[in-house]
Amino acid sequence: MSRTVAGYPSLSATGTGSPTSGKRRHAWSGPAFVAPHVLGLTAFVVFPIVAALLLSLFEWPLLGTTRFIGLDNFVSILTDDTFWAALRNTVTYVVLYVGCNLVVSLGIATWLGPRMWGRQVFRVLFFIPAVTPVVGNAVVWSLLYQPDGFIDGWLQSLFGVQAPDFLSTPGWAMVALVVMGVWQGFGYNMLIFSAALDAVPDSLLDAGRLDGANAWQAFWHIRFPAISPAIFFGVTMTLITSFQMFTEAFILTKGGPGSSTMTLVLYLYERGFTDQQLGLASAAGTLIFTIILFVTAMQFLGEKKWVTYD
Amino acid sequence: MTDVEVAAPHRTSSPQTAPGATRRRRRRVPVGRIVSFSLLCLVALLFLSPFVYMIATSLKLPSEVLSTPPRLVGSEVRWQNYTEALEYAPFGRYLTNSLLVGVLGTALNTTVCLLSGYAFGRLVWRGARPTFMLFLATMMVPLEVTVIPLFVIMQRLGWVDTYQALIVPVGFSAFGAFLMRQFFMSVPRELEEAASVDGASVVRTFFSIMLPLARPTIAVLSVFTFIGFWNSFLWPLIVTNDVTTYGTIPRGLQAFFGQQGAEWHLVMAASVMSMAPIVLLLVALQKHLIKGVVSSGFGGR
């Protein structure tokens, strides 16, 4: 990677000049081509990161005068029970969501093997909710979860039992969010795993069959190691995005009942725009970022244990 | 499950009719495949049932929405739910806003990514490596961290409730730069050398040789960026208060749901309208989109 970034390796080989003259080849055009993007990123990503740190040291109401208060925002967040509830809920959601997503996407990807009829059609079908607006998906699921709605209606007419009021019962509300999230999101990992499975050489599987491996063993000892880099990629992306879950909870439960489905980003949003305390919200954002960085780092540290690269 | 029973007799009868062992084996395989295929169809049907229920509800009488057992079709098919939804909320306006924001945002992001991707993948210049690292680092930062300071910047610029606020601050994602860089690194050197022998400048080489070659990659990047803009919710929620003027589809749908939450027939009609364009896009471009997801990790949620 470093070679190709610093300059093309073939440059000196073709005899157009020494590496030094190569460095100067596009001395102006290189920076010129990259300038618009660098300016935009500086203004709208790099500067805001610095600003987020500064903002979190201020009492900064939505409208009105601001005041430097040091680390008070962090203190009040860390002593706020709702923040800890949000952290607990988010971790619960992430563990359940990532786990279920992985099992479902890996299962369906394996099921959609090369011999399945119409596999391309199935792939597209399972991917649909991953591209439709999350707000739309959530609104539809809100109706499914209603008392007398789709799920309750079927339970009543088939088994004569009343379903719990999913969205207003603590415990069930979290389950409802996970189920809706997996339905919506597994298609993305399914596509990645499906392509990775297709790339596993037949010779490997044939060798396993000769050694008398059954389907289950073939999966765990041949397919799984072969696609572990794809799984690692999928888990990392899914972890990061599920830590940022907001829209589903905002539409379906508003964090309730109580604060049983309050997520970290919902907490940030409420501090900023319900309480109108932007400094407090910014401090929450900084904490969320730290948590995500920590989890991602742990992921990469654990990578060696189970991911096999050739 | 009925297919299993229908298919089963084949399995028992085929050995009698099949003359050879090879024939028997070939006959036996499809049974498993039929079972597996039928089960998968059932799973797919269950999976799609929320969408089916959404469409069904969008055509029902308000009094027939919540029924036990749930029905697909009510006593009449009410297309006027759609026109009624359009009267309650300016979905035409939301649609136009979404299109405008999506197209302009995609144009902005694709253009800057195309240029920077070319500089990283093809040009030799001092500072390329640290700049590339900076791009990598910005991708690690979730919007949630920057959203509050971005809002304060919008306040100071007077951009709250403007189109540029919906486009510019979120138009510089670095992700596409990686995709374009990957592409430009894969273009054979010879093509460019021929041009530089002819004395073409970097700019001319870029426009006359690289740009035409990059079209498929640009298309994939554009579609995913467009879908991202179309579906984004947190930023529009924060930066637009005047929904009836600046609301995009998700923002408008959320506001409508907040006001007319109990009018399920209208909310579902609105949901159908919010999803239909993007589903059509997916079906039309399925091959490219799936290739895009697989090759670049696009679309993660």
Coordinates of C-alpha atoms in Angstrom, one line a residue:
Chain A
M1 CA 0.0 0.0 0.0
S2 CA 2.7 2.5 1.0
R3 CA 4.5 1.9 -2.3
T4 CA 1.5 2.7 -4.4
V5 CA 0.6 5.7 -2.3
A6 CA 4.0 7.3 -2.4
G7 CA 4.5 6.8 -6.1
Y8 CA 4.0 4.2 -8.7
P9 CA 6.5 1.4 -8.4
S10 CA 6.9 1.2 -12.2
L11 CA 8.1 4.7 -12.5
S12 CA 11.8 4.0 -12.2
A13 CA 11.5 0.8 -14.0
T14 CA 10.3 2.5 -17.1
G15 CA 13.4 4.8 -16.9
T16 CA 11.6 8.1 -16.8
G17 CA 13.7 9.3 -13.9
S18 CA 15.1 8.7 -10.5
P19 CA 12.7 8.4 -7.5
T20 CA 13.4 12.0 -6.5
S21 CA 12.5 13.5 -9.9
G22 CA 9.4 11.2 -9.7
K23 CA 8.4 12.9 -6.4
R24 CA 8.4 16.2 -8.2
R25 CA 6.6 15.0 -11.3
H26 CA 3.2 16.1 -10.1
A27 CA 4.4 18.6 -7.5
W28 CA 1.5 21.0 -8.2
S29 CA -1.1 18.9 -9.9
G30 CA -1.2 16.4 -7.0
P31 CA -2.1 19.0 -4.3
A32 CA -4.4 20.8 -6.7
F33 CA -6.4 17.7 -7.4
V34 CA -6.8 16.9 -3.7
A35 CA -7.4 20.5 -2.5
P36 CA -11.2 20.7 -2.7
H37 CA -11.6 17.5 -0.8
V38 CA -9.0 18.5 1.8
L39 CA -10.6 21.9 2.3
G40 CA -14.0 20.3 2.8
L41 CA -12.8 17.7 5.2
T42 CA -10.9 20.3 7.2
A43 CA -13.9 22.5 7.5
F44 CA -16.6 19.9 8.1
V45 CA -14.8 17.0 9.9
V46 CA -11.4 18.0 11.3
F47 CA -12.4 21.4 12.6
P48 CA -15.6 20.1 14.2
I49 CA -13.7 17.4 16.0
V50 CA -11.5 20.1 17.7
A51 CA -14.6 22.2 18.2
A52 CA -16.4 19.3 19.8
L53 CA -13.7 19.0 22.4
L54 CA -13.8 22.7 23.1
L55 CA -17.6 22.9 23.1
S56 CA -17.7 20.1 25.7
L57 CA -15.9 22.5 28.1
F58 CA -18.6 25.1 27.9
E59 CA -22.1 25.7 29.1
W60 CA -23.5 26.3 25.6
P61 CA -27.3 26.7 25.4
L62 CA -29.0 26.4 22.0
L63 CA -29.6 30.2 22.2
G64 CA -28.0 32.6 24.6
T65 CA -24.7 33.2 26.2
T66 CA -21.9 30.7 26.7
R67 CA -19.7 30.2 29.7
F68 CA -16.5 28.1 30.2
I69 CA -17.1 25.5 32.9
G70 CA -14.2 23.1 32.6
L71 CA -15.0 19.5 33.0
D72 CA -18.4 20.0 34.6
N73 CA -20.3 18.6 31.6
F74 CA -18.4 15.4 31.8
V75 CA -19.0 15.2 35.5
S76 CA -22.8 15.7 35.1
I77 CA -23.0 13.1 32.4
L78 CA -21.0 10.5 34.3
T79 CA -23.2 11.1 37.4
D80 CA -26.4 10.9 35.3
D81 CA -28.2 7.6 35.7
T82 CA -29.8 8.0 32.3
F83 CA -26.3 8.0 30.7
W84 CA -25.4 4.8 32.3
A85 CA -28.8 3.3 31.3
A86 CA -28.1 4.5 27.8
L87 CA -24.6 2.8 27.8
R88 CA -26.1 -0.4 29.2
N89 CA -28.9 -0.4 26.7
T90 CA -26.5 0.3 23.8
V91 CA -24.2 -2.5 24.8
T92 CA -27.2 -4.9 25.2
Y93 CA -28.4 -3.9 21.8
V94 CA -25.0 -4.2 20.1
V95 CA -24.4 -7.7 21.6
L96 CA -27.8 -9.0 20.7
Y97 CA -27.9 -7.2 17.3
V98 CA -24.4 -8.2 16.1
G99 CA -24.9 -11.8 17.3
C100 CA -28.3 -12.3 15.6
N101 CA -27.2 -10.4 12.5
L102 CA -24.1 -12.7 12.2
V103 CA -26.1 -15.9 12.6
V104 CA -28.8 -14.9 10.2
S105 CA -26.6 -13.4 7.5
L106 CA -24.1 -16.3 7.6
G107 CA -27.0 -18.8 7.7
I108 CA -28.8 -17.3 4.7
A109 CA -25.5 -16.8 2.8
T110 CA -24.7 -20.5 3.2
W111 CA -28.2 -21.4 2.3
L112 CA -28.0 -19.3 -0.9
G113 CA -25.3 -21.6 -2.3
P114 CA -24.4 -21.7 -6.0
R115 CA -26.9 -24.5 -6.6
M116 CA -29.9 -22.6 -5.2
W117 CA -32.4 -21.6 -7.9
G118 CA -32.9 -17.9 -8.3
R119 CA -30.2 -17.0 -5.8
Q120 CA -29.7 -13.6 -7.4
V121 CA -33.4 -12.8 -6.9
F122 CA -33.2 -13.8 -3.2
R123 CA -30.1 -11.8 -2.7
V124 CA -31.8 -8.7 -4.0
L125 CA -35.0 -9.4 -1.9
F126 CA -33.1 -9.8 1.3
F127 CA -31.2 -6.6 0.6
I128 CA -34.3 -4.4 0.1
P129 CA -34.7 -3.1 3.7
A130 CA -31.0 -2.2 3.8
V131 CA -31.6 0.5 1.2
T132 CA -35.1 1.7 2.1
P133 CA -35.2 4.7 4.5
V134 CA -34.8 3.6 8.2
V135 CA -37.6 6.0 9.1
G136 CA -39.9 4.2 6.7
N137 CA -38.9 0.8 8.0
A138 CA -39.4 1.9 11.6
V139 CA -42.8 3.3 10.9
V140 CA -43.9 0.1 9.3
W141 CA -42.6 -2.0 12.2
S142 CA -44.3 0.4 14.6
L143 CA -47.6 -0.8 13.0
L144 CA -46.6 -4.5 13.1
Y145 CA -45.9 -4.1 16.9
Q146 CA -49.1 -2.4 17.7
P147 CA -51.7 -4.1 19.9
D148 CA -54.1 -5.7 17.4
G149 CA -51.4 -5.1 14.7
F150 CA -49.9 -7.6 12.4
I151 CA -48.1 -9.7 15.0
D152 CA -50.7 -9.5 17.7
G153 CA -53.5 -10.1 15.3
W154 CA -51.9 -13.4 14.1
L155 CA -51.1 -14.6 17.6
Q156 CA -54.7 -13.9 18.6
S157 CA -56.3 -15.6 15.7
L158 CA -54.0 -18.6 15.5
F159 CA -53.3 -19.3 19.2
G160 CA -55.9 -17.2 21.0
V161 CA -53.2 -15.5 23.0
Q162 CA -52.7 -11.8 23.4
A163 CA -49.2 -10.6 22.4
P164 CA -47.5 -8.2 24.8
D165 CA -47.6 -4.6 23.9
F166 CA -44.1 -4.8 22.5
L167 CA -43.2 -1.2 22.4
S168 CA -44.4 -0.2 25.8
T169 CA -43.2 -3.1 27.8
P170 CA -39.6 -2.9 29.2
G171 CA -37.6 -5.8 27.9
W172 CA -39.9 -6.4 25.0
A173 CA -39.1 -3.0 23.6
M174 CA -35.5 -3.8 23.3
V175 CA -36.2 -7.2 21.7
A176 CA -38.5 -5.4 19.3
L177 CA -35.7 -3.0 18.3
V178 CA -33.2 -5.9 17.8
V179 CA -35.7 -7.9 15.7
M180 CA -36.5 -4.9 13.5
G181 CA -32.8 -4.1 13.2
V182 CA -31.7 -7.6 12.2
W183 CA -34.6 -7.7 9.6
Q184 CA -33.4 -4.4 8.2
G185 CA -29.6 -4.9 8.3
F186 CA -28.6 -8.5 7.8
G187 CA -28.9 -8.3 4.0
Y188 CA -25.7 -6.3 3.8
N189 CA -23.6 -8.8 5.6
M190 CA -25.3 -11.6 3.8
L191 CA -24.1 -10.2 0.4
I192 CA -20.5 -9.9 1.7
F193 CA -20.5 -13.4 3.2
S194 CA -22.2 -14.9 0.1
A195 CA -19.5 -13.5 -2.2
A196 CA -16.8 -14.7 0.2
L197 CA -18.3 -18.2 0.3
D198 CA -18.4 -18.3 -3.5
A199 CA -14.7 -17.6 -3.5
V200 CA -13.8 -20.6 -1.4
P201 CA -12.1 -23.0 -3.8
D202 CA -13.9 -26.3 -4.5
S203 CA -10.7 -28.2 -4.1
L204 CA -10.7 -27.3 -0.4
L205 CA -14.2 -28.7 0.0
D206 CA -13.5 -31.7 -2.1
A207 CA -10.5 -32.5 0.1
G208 CA -12.7 -32.2 3.2
R209 CA -15.2 -34.6 1.7
L210 CA -12.5 -37.1 0.9
D211 CA -11.4 -36.9 4.6
G212 CA -15.0 -37.8 5.5
A213 CA -16.1 -34.4 6.9
N214 CA -19.9 -33.9 7.3
A215 CA -21.6 -30.7 6.3
W216 CA -21.3 -29.2 9.8
Q217 CA -17.6 -30.0 10.0
A218 CA -17.0 -28.7 6.5
F219 CA -18.6 -25.5 7.5
W220 CA -16.6 -24.9 10.7
H221 CA -13.3 -26.3 9.6
I222 CA -13.1 -25.3 5.9
R223 CA -15.6 -22.6 5.0
F224 CA -15.5 -20.5 8.2
P225 CA -11.7 -20.1 8.4
A226 CA -11.6 -19.4 4.6
I227 CA -14.1 -16.5 5.0
S228 CA -13.0 -15.3 8.4
P229 CA -11.5 -12.1 6.9
A230 CA -14.9 -11.3 5.4
I231 CA -16.6 -12.0 8.8
F232 CA -14.1 -9.8 10.6
F233 CA -14.9 -7.0 8.2
G234 CA -18.6 -7.5 8.6
V235 CA -18.4 -7.7 12.4
T236 CA -16.3 -4.5 12.6
M237 CA -18.7 -2.5 10.4
T238 CA -21.8 -3.9 12.2
L239 CA -20.3 -3.1 15.6
I240 CA -19.5 0.5 14.7
T241 CA -22.8 1.2 13.0
S242 CA -24.9 -0.5 15.8
F243 CA -23.2 1.6 18.4
Q244 CA -24.6 4.6 16.6
M245 CA -28.2 3.3 16.5
F246 CA -30.6 6.2 16.8
T247 CA -33.4 6.5 14.2
E248 CA -35.0 3.1 15.0
A249 CA -35.3 4.0 18.7
F250 CA -36.3 7.6 18.0
I251 CA -39.2 6.5 15.8
L252 CA -40.3 3.3 17.6
T253 CA -39.9 4.0 21.3
K254 CA -38.4 7.4 21.9
G255 CA -36.1 5.7 24.3
G256 CA -39.0 4.3 26.4
P257 CA -40.7 2.9 28.3
G258 CA -38.8 4.8 31.0
S259 CA -35.3 4.8 29.6
S260 CA -35.3 1.1 28.8
T261 CA -34.4 1.7 25.1
M262 CA -32.5 4.9 25.5
T263 CA -29.4 4.6 23.3
L264 CA -26.2 6.7 23.5
V265 CA -26.9 8.7 20.4
L266 CA -30.5 9.3 21.5
Y267 CA -29.1 10.5 24.8
L268 CA -26.8 12.9 22.9
Y269 CA -29.8 14.2 20.8
E270 CA -32.0 14.7 23.9
R271 CA -29.3 16.6 25.8
G272 CA -28.7 18.8 22.7
F273 CA -32.1 19.5 21.4
T274 CA -34.6 18.6 24.1
D275 CA -32.6 20.1 27.0
Q276 CA -31.0 22.5 24.5
Q277 CA -27.6 22.1 26.1
L278 CA -25.1 21.8 23.2
G279 CA -22.0 21.7 25.5
L280 CA -23.5 18.8 27.4
A281 CA -24.4 17.0 24.1
S282 CA -20.9 17.6 22.8
A283 CA -19.4 16.0 25.9
A284 CA -21.6 13.0 25.3
G285 CA -20.5 12.9 21.7
T286 CA -16.8 12.8 22.8
L287 CA -17.6 10.0 25.3
I288 CA -19.4 8.0 22.6
F289 CA -16.5 8.4 20.2
T290 CA -14.0 7.2 22.9
I291 CA -16.2 4.1 23.5
I292 CA -16.4 3.3 19.8
L293 CA -12.6 3.7 19.4
F294 CA -12.0 1.5 22.4
V295 CA -14.3 -1.3 21.1
T296 CA -12.8 -1.1 17.6
A297 CA -9.3 -1.3 19.1
M298 CA -10.3 -4.4 21.1
Q299 CA -11.7 -5.9 17.9
F300 CA -8.5 -5.5 16.1
L301 CA -6.5 -6.9 19.1
G302 CA -8.7 -10.0 19.1
E303 CA -8.4 -10.4 15.3
K304 CA -5.3 -12.6 15.4
K305 CA -7.2 -15.2 17.5
W306 CA -9.7 -16.3 14.9
V307 CA -9.1 -14.6 11.6
T308 CA -7.0 -16.5 9.1
Y309 CA -5.4 -14.7 6.2
D310 CA -3.6 -16.8 3.6
Chain B
M1 CA -44.1 -27.7 3.2
T2 CA -46.6 -29.2 0.8
D3 CA -43.9 -29.4 -1.8
V4 CA -42.0 -31.8 0.3
E5 CA -44.9 -34.3 0.2
V6 CA -45.4 -33.8 -3.5
A7 CA -41.8 -34.3 -4.2
A8 CA -41.3 -37.3 -1.9
P9 CA -42.9 -39.9 -4.1
H10 CA -40.4 -39.2 -6.8
R11 CA -37.7 -40.3 -4.6
T12 CA -39.2 -43.7 -3.8
S13 CA -40.5 -44.3 -7.3
S14 CA -37.4 -43.3 -9.2
P15 CA -35.2 -46.3 -8.3
Q16 CA -37.8 -48.6 -9.9
T17 CA -38.0 -46.6 -13.1
A18 CA -34.4 -45.6 -13.4
P19 CA -32.3 -48.0 -15.4
G20 CA -28.9 -47.1 -13.9
A21 CA -27.3 -45.9 -10.7
T22 CA -26.2 -42.6 -12.3
R23 CA -29.8 -41.9 -13.2
R24 CA -30.9 -42.6 -9.7
R25 CA -28.4 -40.2 -8.2
R26 CA -29.3 -37.5 -10.6
R27 CA -33.0 -38.0 -9.7
R28 CA -32.4 -37.9 -6.0
V29 CA -30.6 -34.6 -5.8
P30 CA -33.5 -32.4 -6.9
V31 CA -35.7 -33.5 -4.0
G32 CA -33.4 -31.9 -1.5
R33 CA -33.1 -28.9 -3.7
I34 CA -36.9 -28.6 -4.0
V35 CA -37.3 -28.8 -0.3
S36 CA -34.6 -26.3 0.4
F37 CA -35.9 -24.0 -2.3
S38 CA -39.5 -24.1 -1.0
L39 CA -38.4 -23.5 2.6
L40 CA -36.3 -20.5 1.4
C41 CA -39.4 -19.2 -0.5
L42 CA -41.3 -19.4 2.8
V43 CA -38.6 -17.5 4.6
A44 CA -38.4 -14.9 1.9
L45 CA -42.2 -14.5 2.1
L46 CA -42.1 -14.0 5.9
F47 CA -39.2 -11.6 5.4
L48 CA -41.2 -9.5 2.9
S49 CA -44.4 -9.6 4.9
P50 CA -43.8 -6.2 6.6
F51 CA -43.7 -4.6 3.1
V52 CA -46.8 -6.6 2.0
Y53 CA -48.6 -5.5 5.1
M54 CA -47.5 -1.9 4.5
I55 CA -48.9 -1.9 0.9
A56 CA -52.1 -3.7 2.0
T57 CA -52.7 -1.2 4.8
S58 CA -52.0 1.8 2.6
L59 CA -55.1 0.7 0.5
K60 CA -57.5 0.0 3.4
L61 CA -60.3 1.9 5.1
P62 CA -59.1 3.5 8.3
S63 CA -61.6 1.3 10.3
E64 CA -60.2 -1.9 8.9
V65 CA -56.5 -1.4 9.6
L66 CA -56.3 -3.2 12.9
S67 CA -58.2 -6.4 12.4
T68 CA -58.0 -9.9 13.8
P69 CA -57.0 -12.0 12.0
P70 CA -55.0 -9.5 9.8
R71 CA -56.4 -9.2 6.3
L72 CA -54.6 -8.4 3.1
V73 CA -57.6 -6.7 1.4
G74 CA -60.3 -4.7 3.0
S75 CA -63.8 -4.2 1.9
E76 CA -62.6 -1.8 -0.7
V77 CA -59.3 -0.8 -2.3
R78 CA -58.8 2.9 -1.4
W79 CA -56.3 4.5 -3.7
Q80 CA -57.5 7.9 -2.4
N81 CA -55.4 7.2 0.8
Y82 CA -52.5 8.3 -1.3
T83 CA -54.1 11.5 -2.5
E84 CA -55.3 12.2 1.1
A85 CA -51.8 11.7 2.4
L86 CA -50.5 14.1 -0.2
E87 CA -53.1 16.7 1.1
Y88 CA -52.2 16.3 4.7
A89 CA -48.5 16.8 4.1
P90 CA -46.5 18.2 1.2
F91 CA -45.0 14.9 0.1
G92 CA -44.4 16.3 -3.4
R93 CA -42.3 19.0 -1.8
Y94 CA -40.4 16.4 0.3
L95 CA -39.8 14.3 -2.8
T96 CA -38.4 17.3 -4.7
N97 CA -36.3 18.3 -1.7
S98 CA -34.9 14.8 -1.4
L99 CA -34.1 14.7 -5.2
L100 CA -32.5 18.1 -5.1
V101 CA -30.4 17.4 -2.0
G102 CA -29.6 13.9 -3.2
V103 CA -28.5 14.9 -6.7
L104 CA -26.5 17.9 -5.6
G105 CA -24.9 16.2 -2.7
T106 CA -24.0 13.2 -4.8
A107 CA -22.5 15.5 -7.5
L108 CA -20.4 17.3 -4.9
N109 CA -19.2 14.1 -3.2
T110 CA -18.5 12.3 -6.4
T111 CA -16.5 15.2 -7.9
V112 CA -14.2 15.7 -4.9
C113 CA -13.7 12.0 -4.5
L114 CA -12.9 11.6 -8.2
L115 CA -10.3 14.3 -8.0
S116 CA -8.7 13.2 -4.7
G117 CA -8.9 9.6 -5.7
Y118 CA -6.9 10.4 -8.9
A119 CA -4.3 12.3 -6.9
F120 CA -3.9 9.4 -4.5
G121 CA -4.0 6.6 -7.0
R122 CA -2.1 8.1 -9.9
L123 CA -0.1 11.3 -9.1
V124 CA 3.3 11.5 -7.4
W125 CA 3.6 14.4 -5.0
R126 CA 5.1 15.3 -1.7
G127 CA 2.7 14.8 1.2
A128 CA 0.5 12.3 -0.5
R129 CA 1.0 9.7 2.3
P130 CA 0.2 11.9 5.3
T131 CA -2.8 13.4 3.4
F132 CA -4.0 9.9 2.7
M133 CA -3.7 9.0 6.4
L134 CA -5.7 12.1 7.3
F135 CA -8.5 10.8 4.9
L136 CA -8.3 7.4 6.6
A137 CA -8.6 9.0 10.1
T138 CA -11.7 11.1 9.1
M139 CA -13.5 7.9 8.2
M140 CA -13.1 6.6 11.7
V141 CA -15.1 9.6 13.1
P142 CA -18.9 9.0 13.3
L143 CA -21.2 11.9 12.5
E144 CA -22.5 11.8 16.1
V145 CA -19.2 13.3 17.3
T146 CA -19.2 16.2 14.9
V147 CA -23.0 16.8 14.7
I148 CA -23.2 19.3 17.6
P149 CA -20.3 21.5 16.5
L150 CA -21.5 21.3 12.9
F151 CA -24.9 22.6 14.1
V152 CA -23.2 25.5 15.9
I153 CA -21.3 26.3 12.7
M154 CA -24.6 26.2 10.8
Q155 CA -26.1 28.6 13.4
R156 CA -23.2 31.0 13.0
L157 CA -23.3 30.9 9.2
G158 CA -27.1 31.4 9.3
W159 CA -27.5 28.1 7.4
V160 CA -30.1 26.5 9.6
D161 CA -33.1 25.8 7.4
T162 CA -31.3 26.1 4.1
Y163 CA -30.6 23.6 1.3
Q164 CA -26.8 24.1 1.5
A165 CA -26.9 23.0 5.1
L166 CA -28.4 19.7 4.0
I167 CA -25.7 19.2 1.3
V168 CA -22.4 20.8 2.0
P169 CA -21.4 19.7 5.5
V170 CA -22.2 16.1 4.7
G171 CA -20.9 16.2 1.2
F172 CA -17.2 15.5 1.8
S173 CA -17.2 11.9 3.1
A174 CA -13.8 10.4 2.3
F175 CA -15.1 6.9 1.6
G176 CA -15.5 7.5 -2.2
A177 CA -11.9 8.7 -2.4
F178 CA -10.8 5.2 -1.5
L179 CA -13.0 3.6 -4.1
M180 CA -11.7 5.9 -6.8
R181 CA -8.1 5.5 -5.7
Q182 CA -8.5 1.7 -5.9
F183 CA -9.8 2.1 -9.4
F184 CA -7.2 4.5 -10.7
M185 CA -4.4 2.2 -9.3
S186 CA -5.8 -0.6 -11.4
V187 CA -5.6 1.3 -14.8
P188 CA -2.7 0.0 -16.9
R189 CA 0.3 2.5 -17.1
E190 CA 0.6 2.1 -20.8
L191 CA -2.6 4.1 -21.5
E192 CA -1.2 7.1 -19.7
E193 CA 2.3 6.8 -21.1
A194 CA 0.9 7.0 -24.6
A195 CA -0.7 10.2 -23.7
S196 CA 2.3 11.7 -22.0
V197 CA 4.4 10.8 -25.1
D198 CA 2.0 12.9 -27.0
G199 CA 2.7 15.7 -24.6
A200 CA -0.7 15.8 -22.9
S201 CA -0.9 17.6 -19.6
V202 CA -2.1 15.9 -16.3
V203 CA -5.4 17.7 -16.6
R204 CA -5.9 16.6 -20.2
T205 CA -4.9 13.0 -19.5
F206 CA -7.4 13.1 -16.6
F207 CA -10.3 14.3 -18.7
S208 CA -9.6 12.5 -22.0
I209 CA -8.3 9.2 -20.8
M210 CA -9.1 8.6 -17.1
L211 CA -12.6 10.0 -16.8
P212 CA -14.1 7.9 -19.5
L213 CA -12.5 4.8 -18.0
A214 CA -13.8 5.6 -14.6
R215 CA -17.4 5.8 -15.6
P216 CA -18.6 2.5 -14.1
T217 CA -16.8 3.2 -10.8
I218 CA -18.3 6.7 -10.7
A219 CA -21.8 5.2 -11.3
V220 CA -21.4 2.8 -8.3
L221 CA -20.2 5.5 -6.1
S222 CA -22.9 7.9 -7.2
V223 CA -25.7 5.5 -6.6
F224 CA -24.6 4.6 -3.1
T225 CA -24.0 8.2 -2.2
F226 CA -27.4 9.1 -3.5
I227 CA -29.0 6.3 -1.4
G228 CA -27.1 7.6 1.6
F229 CA -28.5 11.1 1.1
W230 CA -32.0 9.9 0.4
N231 CA -32.1 7.9 3.7
S232 CA -30.2 10.2 6.0
F233 CA -32.2 11.3 9.0
L234 CA -30.1 12.6 12.0
W235 CA -28.6 15.5 10.2
P236 CA -31.8 16.7 8.5
L237 CA -33.6 16.3 11.8
I238 CA -31.1 18.6 13.5
V239 CA -30.6 21.2 10.8
T240 CA -34.2 21.7 9.5
N241 CA -37.0 23.1 11.7
D242 CA -39.2 24.3 8.8
V243 CA -40.2 20.8 7.6
T244 CA -42.8 21.9 5.2
T245 CA -40.2 23.9 3.2
Y246 CA -37.0 22.0 3.7
G247 CA -38.1 18.6 4.7
T248 CA -36.6 15.6 2.9
I249 CA -38.6 12.4 2.7
P250 CA -37.4 10.8 6.0
R251 CA -37.8 14.0 7.9
G252 CA -41.2 14.6 6.4
L253 CA -42.3 11.1 7.1
Q254 CA -41.2 11.3 10.7
A255 CA -43.1 14.6 11.1
F256 CA -46.2 13.2 9.5
F257 CA -45.9 10.1 11.7
G258 CA -45.6 12.4 14.7
Q259 CA -48.8 14.2 13.8
Q260 CA -51.0 11.6 12.2
G261 CA -49.6 8.5 14.0
A262 CA -53.0 7.0 14.5
E263 CA -54.0 7.4 10.8
W264 CA -52.2 4.2 9.9
H265 CA -53.7 4.0 6.4
L266 CA -52.2 7.4 5.5
V267 CA -48.9 6.8 7.3
M268 CA -48.5 3.5 5.3
A269 CA -49.3 5.3 2.0
A270 CA -46.6 7.8 2.9
S271 CA -44.2 5.0 3.7
V272 CA -44.8 3.4 0.4
M273 CA -44.1 6.7 -1.3
S274 CA -40.8 7.1 0.6
M275 CA -39.6 3.6 -0.3
A276 CA -40.8 3.1 -3.9
P277 CA -38.2 5.2 -5.6
I278 CA -35.3 3.6 -3.8
V279 CA -36.6 0.0 -4.3
L280 CA -37.0 0.7 -8.1
L281 CA -33.4 2.0 -8.1
L282 CA -32.3 -1.2 -6.4
V283 CA -34.1 -3.5 -8.8
A284 CA -32.9 -1.6 -11.9
L285 CA -29.3 -1.5 -10.8
Q286 CA -29.1 -4.7 -8.7
K287 CA -26.0 -6.2 -10.4
H288 CA -24.0 -3.0 -10.0
L289 CA -25.2 -2.4 -6.5
I290 CA -24.4 -5.9 -5.3
K291 CA -21.0 -5.8 -6.9
G292 CA -20.5 -2.4 -5.2
V293 CA -21.3 -3.8 -1.7
V294 CA -19.1 -6.8 -2.1
S295 CA -16.1 -5.1 -3.6
S296 CA -16.0 -2.0 -1.4
G297 CA -18.1 -2.6 1.7
F298 CA -20.6 0.1 0.8
G299 CA -23.9 0.6 2.6
G300 CA -23.0 -0.6 6.0
R301 CA -25.5 0.1 8.7

